[in-house]
Amino acid sequence: MSRYILQRILLMIPTLFGVMLITFVVTQFVPGGPVEKMMAEIEGRGAAGEAASGGAGALYQGDRGLDQDRIEQLRALYGFDRPPLERFLAMMGNYLVFDFGDSYYHHRSVVDLVISKLPVSMSLGLWTFFIVYLTCIPLGIAKAVRDGSRFDVFTSTVILIGYAIPGFVLGILLIVLFGGGSFWSIFPLRGLVSDNWSELTLIGKILDYLWHMVLPVASSTVGSLAVMTLLTKNSFLEEIRKQYVITARAKGLPEKQVLYKHVFRNAIIPIITGFPGTFITSFFTGSLLIETIFSLDGMGLLAYTSVMNRDYPVVLGTLYFFTIIGLVSRLLSDLCYVVVDPRITFERLQ
């Protein structure tokens, strides 16, 4: 076991290095980097100032742009005066000790910036995760036991309709219906808590937080129900039709014992093995559209603004961290195969 884990960890190093190298190279060819953006802002302010003072000649001087010395100062400020290879190696050296630097756009530490956005992403991700698993597994089992019945057809129709509706469209619909858009003003539409949250009692704070999360969590959850439910149903159907189930029934075992003692532990393997990875990534995932619709400032919005503003420390720093999280999640998923199914050994996984 320790040998397999060590091999996987050693494979993570070139994978992580390759992901960062490719992303770093791509950023070098994207036009409109931080230096160009700052130059445009300075020139725009300069041109506006010249125009305000009057005179066509003054406006023309403002259009001449920055002198070369000022441009070199800007390049040195952002570290672009060094060769790309030197910058990449220095960046990876800092990342090894989780020093991600400061954001160009927000002028804050990348770590502090990410921590400030995590509550929104964790709220959406964790609630969605628990609701999906706690709903889909019992529903999938019920559908497998009642395969072909009216209940099976009705629930399949409902979850497939939900799957076909994009999350942001459902969010807008919920706002129109329940957020005071055109019908009922039942749920709040902005932020995780109310403005007077600090004045509420402990129970009031919990209820206020949950009340704010109803619409965004519903928007992000409905589309995920279909995949997990049908995966659970198909996994149980496959096991129910196997010979050992027929034998157990022939011996006179109760149907609940056959289902939950024999079928369940075999059918649940494909679902449980993805549990660690999904659980860990739910802390850091963010949906740009859901966060925008419900005015939630989370990781999705941070990722979008960082890319649009060429905020390379945030883009590369979060990519480095999330890549490590993804690689560790894959390793934990593989280890779960061995824990859940004794027939699988580490020698087979190598």
XYZ file of C-alpha atoms in Angstrom, residues 2-350:
349
model
C 2.726 2.468 0.964
C 4.592 1.678 -2.263
C 1.529 2.441 -4.377
C 0.868 5.709 -2.541
C 4.510 6.740 -2.961
C 4.357 6.002 -6.697
C 1.223 8.100 -7.104
C 2.740 11.000 -5.163
C 5.877 10.881 -7.330
C 3.675 10.938 -10.455
C 1.892 14.025 -9.142
C 5.101 16.068 -9.342
C 5.576 15.978 -13.152
C 1.811 16.293 -13.655
C 1.652 19.421 -11.519
C 4.794 20.822 -13.160
C 3.371 20.169 -16.629
C 0.027 21.837 -15.858
C 1.743 24.931 -14.489
C 4.239 25.093 -17.369
C 1.538 24.894 -20.050
C -0.574 27.535 -18.318
C 2.430 29.811 -17.813
C 3.406 29.538 -21.485
C -0.157 30.301 -22.580
C -0.253 33.441 -20.430
C 2.885 34.719 -22.152
C 1.125 34.797 -25.530
C -2.177 36.283 -24.367
C -2.330 39.955 -25.395
C -3.190 42.657 -22.909
C -1.149 41.612 -19.879
C -0.929 43.584 -16.607
C 1.751 45.922 -17.986
C -0.329 46.779 -21.066
C -3.423 47.196 -18.886
C -1.645 49.606 -16.539
C -0.239 51.527 -19.501
C -3.714 51.894 -20.966
C -5.080 53.146 -17.645
C -2.264 55.714 -17.223
C -2.562 56.892 -20.820
C -6.347 57.106 -20.485
C -6.088 59.233 -17.349
C -3.419 61.371 -19.002
C -5.498 61.899 -22.134
C -8.553 62.748 -20.035
C -6.544 65.296 -18.071
C -5.153 66.908 -21.207
C -8.609 67.082 -22.764
C -10.048 68.668 -19.644
C -7.404 71.413 -19.754
C -8.477 72.282 -23.330
C -6.512 72.607 -26.533
C -6.008 70.220 -29.430
C -2.239 70.314 -28.966
C -2.502 69.176 -25.367
C -4.727 66.294 -26.405
C -2.230 65.263 -29.023
C 0.593 65.169 -26.441
C -1.500 62.980 -24.230
C -1.941 60.520 -27.085
C 1.777 60.029 -27.466
C 1.755 57.464 -24.655
C 4.358 56.670 -21.989
C 8.075 57.079 -22.475
C 10.285 53.981 -22.578
C 11.732 54.528 -19.101
C 8.262 54.534 -17.549
C 7.365 51.377 -19.464
C 10.503 49.653 -18.164
C 9.588 50.686 -14.632
C 6.184 49.082 -15.057
C 7.734 45.893 -16.428
C 10.094 45.746 -13.460
C 7.188 46.371 -11.055
C 5.360 43.276 -12.317
C 8.553 41.232 -12.783
C 8.367 41.127 -16.571
C 11.897 42.532 -16.949
C 13.306 39.034 -16.329
C 13.426 36.140 -18.834
C 10.318 33.889 -18.847
C 12.249 30.797 -17.693
C 13.690 32.656 -14.723
C 10.245 33.955 -13.772
C 8.709 30.486 -14.051
C 11.361 28.841 -11.873
C 11.105 31.625 -9.288
C 7.305 31.260 -9.291
C 7.453 27.498 -8.767
C 9.985 27.968 -5.968
C 7.601 30.309 -4.178
C 4.661 28.001 -4.808
C 6.466 25.119 -3.122
C 6.122 27.006 0.166
C 2.614 28.215 -0.819
C 3.741 31.800 -1.356
C 1.374 32.932 -4.129
C 2.239 36.632 -3.997
C -0.198 39.538 -4.262
C -3.022 40.156 -6.685
C -2.370 42.761 -9.407
C -6.009 43.776 -9.495
C -7.186 43.518 -5.872
C -3.803 44.505 -4.315
C -4.178 41.835 -1.663
C -2.439 38.583 -0.842
C -3.744 35.770 -3.045
C -4.171 33.533 0.005
C -6.196 36.165 1.880
C -8.250 36.837 -1.242
C -9.124 33.164 -1.716
C -9.963 32.727 1.975
C -12.344 35.694 1.798
C -14.200 34.095 -1.140
C -14.362 30.555 0.242
C -17.466 30.932 2.469
C -19.672 31.472 -0.584
C -18.175 28.587 -2.560
C -18.218 26.277 0.465
C -21.848 27.124 1.153
C -22.932 26.362 -2.399
C -20.657 23.352 -2.836
C -21.263 21.562 0.447
C -25.026 22.054 0.478
C -25.236 20.877 -3.115
C -23.025 17.879 -2.332
C -25.003 16.687 0.683
C -28.408 17.289 -0.903
C -27.426 15.425 -4.076
C -26.033 12.381 -2.255
C -28.746 12.218 0.399
C -31.470 12.486 -2.247
C -30.093 10.510 -5.160
C -28.989 7.332 -3.384
C -32.381 6.557 -1.738
C -34.214 7.691 -4.874
C -31.997 5.584 -7.131
C -32.556 2.506 -4.952
C -36.318 3.063 -4.955
C -36.300 3.433 -8.748
C -34.257 0.237 -9.173
C -36.642 -1.759 -6.967
C -39.648 -0.335 -8.828
C -38.080 -0.427 -12.284
C -40.673 0.192 -14.990
C -43.412 1.291 -12.590
C -45.301 4.584 -12.705
C -43.117 5.864 -9.886
C -39.986 5.113 -11.912
C -41.336 6.785 -15.055
C -42.625 9.843 -13.183
C -39.422 10.472 -11.211
C -37.281 9.929 -14.319
C -39.332 12.493 -16.202
C -39.043 15.050 -13.396
C -35.290 14.738 -12.878
C -34.572 14.730 -16.616
C -36.586 17.924 -17.032
C -34.546 19.423 -14.193
C -31.351 18.222 -15.859
C -32.347 19.859 -19.149
C -32.832 23.270 -17.515
C -29.532 25.169 -17.070
C -28.849 26.259 -13.515
C -28.782 29.970 -14.303
C -32.115 29.733 -16.165
C -33.660 27.976 -13.191
C -32.182 30.656 -10.934
C -33.827 33.429 -12.943
C -37.129 31.516 -12.895
C -36.943 31.117 -9.107
C -36.225 34.822 -8.716
C -39.246 35.691 -10.849
C -41.483 33.318 -8.898
C -40.244 33.595 -5.308
C -37.823 36.524 -5.170
C -40.236 39.344 -5.721
C -39.669 39.447 -9.466
C -43.310 39.221 -10.527
C -45.160 36.955 -8.094
C -44.166 36.244 -4.473
C -41.457 37.949 -2.450
C -40.526 35.057 -0.168
C -36.745 34.562 -0.356
C -33.923 37.143 -0.208
C -31.822 37.683 -3.326
C -28.515 39.146 -2.185
C -25.618 37.788 -0.134
C -25.352 34.955 2.373
C -26.888 36.821 5.305
C -29.042 39.880 5.980
C -27.670 43.303 6.852
C -28.772 42.943 10.481
C -27.269 39.457 10.849
C -24.954 40.488 13.696
C -27.955 41.644 15.727
C -29.810 38.323 15.479
C -29.778 35.514 18.015
C -27.914 32.281 17.290
C -31.068 30.559 16.066
C -31.970 33.656 14.066
C -28.540 33.711 12.404
C -28.850 30.051 11.392
C -32.347 30.520 9.996
C -31.328 33.706 8.194
C -28.365 31.965 6.569
C -30.460 28.963 5.519
C -33.170 31.273 4.146
C -30.610 33.028 1.957
C -29.262 29.725 0.629
C -32.567 28.238 -0.554
C -32.696 29.706 -4.067
C -28.980 29.480 -5.043
C -28.649 25.927 -3.707
C -31.832 24.861 -5.498
C -30.505 26.350 -8.739
C -27.188 24.517 -8.473
C -28.630 21.214 -7.195
C -31.481 20.358 -9.550
C -29.279 19.798 -12.569
C -27.002 17.392 -10.644
C -29.771 15.094 -9.437
C -30.310 13.224 -12.690
C -26.775 11.894 -13.176
C -26.329 10.564 -9.646
C -29.865 9.144 -9.442
C -29.599 7.238 -12.724
C -26.090 6.044 -11.823
C -27.418 4.647 -8.548
C -30.416 3.051 -10.237
C -28.379 1.382 -12.989
C -25.769 0.154 -10.523
C -28.439 -1.482 -8.337
C -30.270 -2.934 -11.341
C -27.069 -4.569 -12.533
C -26.489 -6.187 -9.156
C -30.131 -7.226 -8.644
C -30.037 -9.249 -11.853
C -26.942 -11.240 -10.856
C -26.984 -14.892 -9.875
C -26.116 -14.425 -6.191
C -29.280 -12.335 -5.685
C -31.421 -15.032 -7.288
C -29.754 -17.602 -5.019
C -30.319 -15.506 -1.908
C -33.989 -15.096 -2.776
C -34.304 -18.811 -3.455
C -32.985 -19.524 0.051
C -35.893 -17.517 1.450
C -33.992 -14.468 2.677
C -36.164 -11.382 3.288
C -36.141 -8.883 0.444
C -34.749 -6.109 2.645
C -31.873 -8.326 3.751
C -31.090 -9.239 0.141
C -31.228 -5.624 -0.931
C -29.331 -3.900 1.885
C -26.960 -6.653 3.010
C -25.924 -8.212 -0.304
C -26.860 -5.870 -3.153
C -26.150 -2.570 -1.438
C -22.467 -3.092 -0.604
C -21.690 -4.162 -4.177
C -23.860 -1.626 -6.007
C -22.677 1.322 -3.944
C -19.004 0.889 -4.945
C -19.076 3.121 -8.081
C -20.862 5.827 -6.090
C -18.811 5.764 -2.895
C -15.463 5.758 -4.705
C -16.173 9.205 -6.110
C -17.237 10.508 -2.699
C -13.839 11.843 -1.437
C -13.001 13.732 -4.616
C -16.445 15.279 -4.891
C -16.476 16.198 -1.207
C -13.072 17.915 -1.295
C -13.677 19.804 -4.529
C -17.055 21.011 -3.238
C -15.153 23.311 -0.861
C -13.576 25.242 -3.716
C -15.969 25.096 -6.643
C -17.859 28.192 -7.652
C -20.456 28.914 -10.305
C -20.003 32.273 -12.023
C -23.591 32.501 -13.270
C -25.212 31.400 -10.006
C -23.027 33.799 -8.015
C -23.782 36.655 -10.405
C -27.543 36.074 -10.404
C -27.783 35.949 -6.606
C -25.067 38.581 -5.921
C -22.688 36.149 -4.241
C -18.991 37.055 -4.325
C -17.331 33.648 -4.447
C -14.637 31.687 -6.255
C -16.501 31.611 -9.551
C -16.636 35.386 -9.780
C -13.028 35.649 -8.591
C -11.838 33.277 -11.321
C -13.695 35.228 -13.998
C -12.434 38.659 -12.929
C -8.876 37.321 -12.556
C -8.820 35.987 -16.113
C -10.426 39.089 -17.587
C -8.031 41.424 -15.747
C -4.962 39.258 -16.475
C -4.410 38.875 -12.734
C -1.736 36.213 -13.161
C -0.856 35.682 -9.461
C -4.490 34.764 -8.729
C -4.913 32.675 -11.893
C -1.674 30.694 -11.504
C -1.765 30.514 -7.703
C -5.283 29.131 -7.509
C -4.563 26.766 -10.410
C -1.549 25.376 -8.546
C -3.541 24.846 -5.364
C -6.609 23.367 -7.058
C -4.461 21.053 -9.183
C -2.923 19.631 -6.009
C -6.413 19.221 -4.544
C -7.577 17.427 -7.704
C -4.595 15.050 -7.748
C -5.027 14.198 -4.069
C -8.754 13.632 -4.643
C -8.015 11.159 -7.437
C -5.630 9.280 -5.152
C -8.233 9.118 -2.378
C -10.812 7.849 -4.879
C -8.481 5.019 -5.908
C -7.816 4.139 -2.276
C -11.556 3.969 -1.669
C -11.821 1.189 -4.253
C -9.596 -0.978 -2.073
C -11.359 -0.043 1.147
C -14.867 -0.619 -0.219
C -14.133 -3.661 -2.405
C -11.677 -6.209 -0.880
C -11.409 -7.950 -4.273
C -9.358 -5.020 -5.581
C -5.698 -4.892 -4.528
C -3.055 -2.241 -4.957
C -1.175 -4.525 -7.321
C -4.123 -4.376 -9.725
C -4.263 -0.591 -9.467
C -0.624 -0.191 -10.481
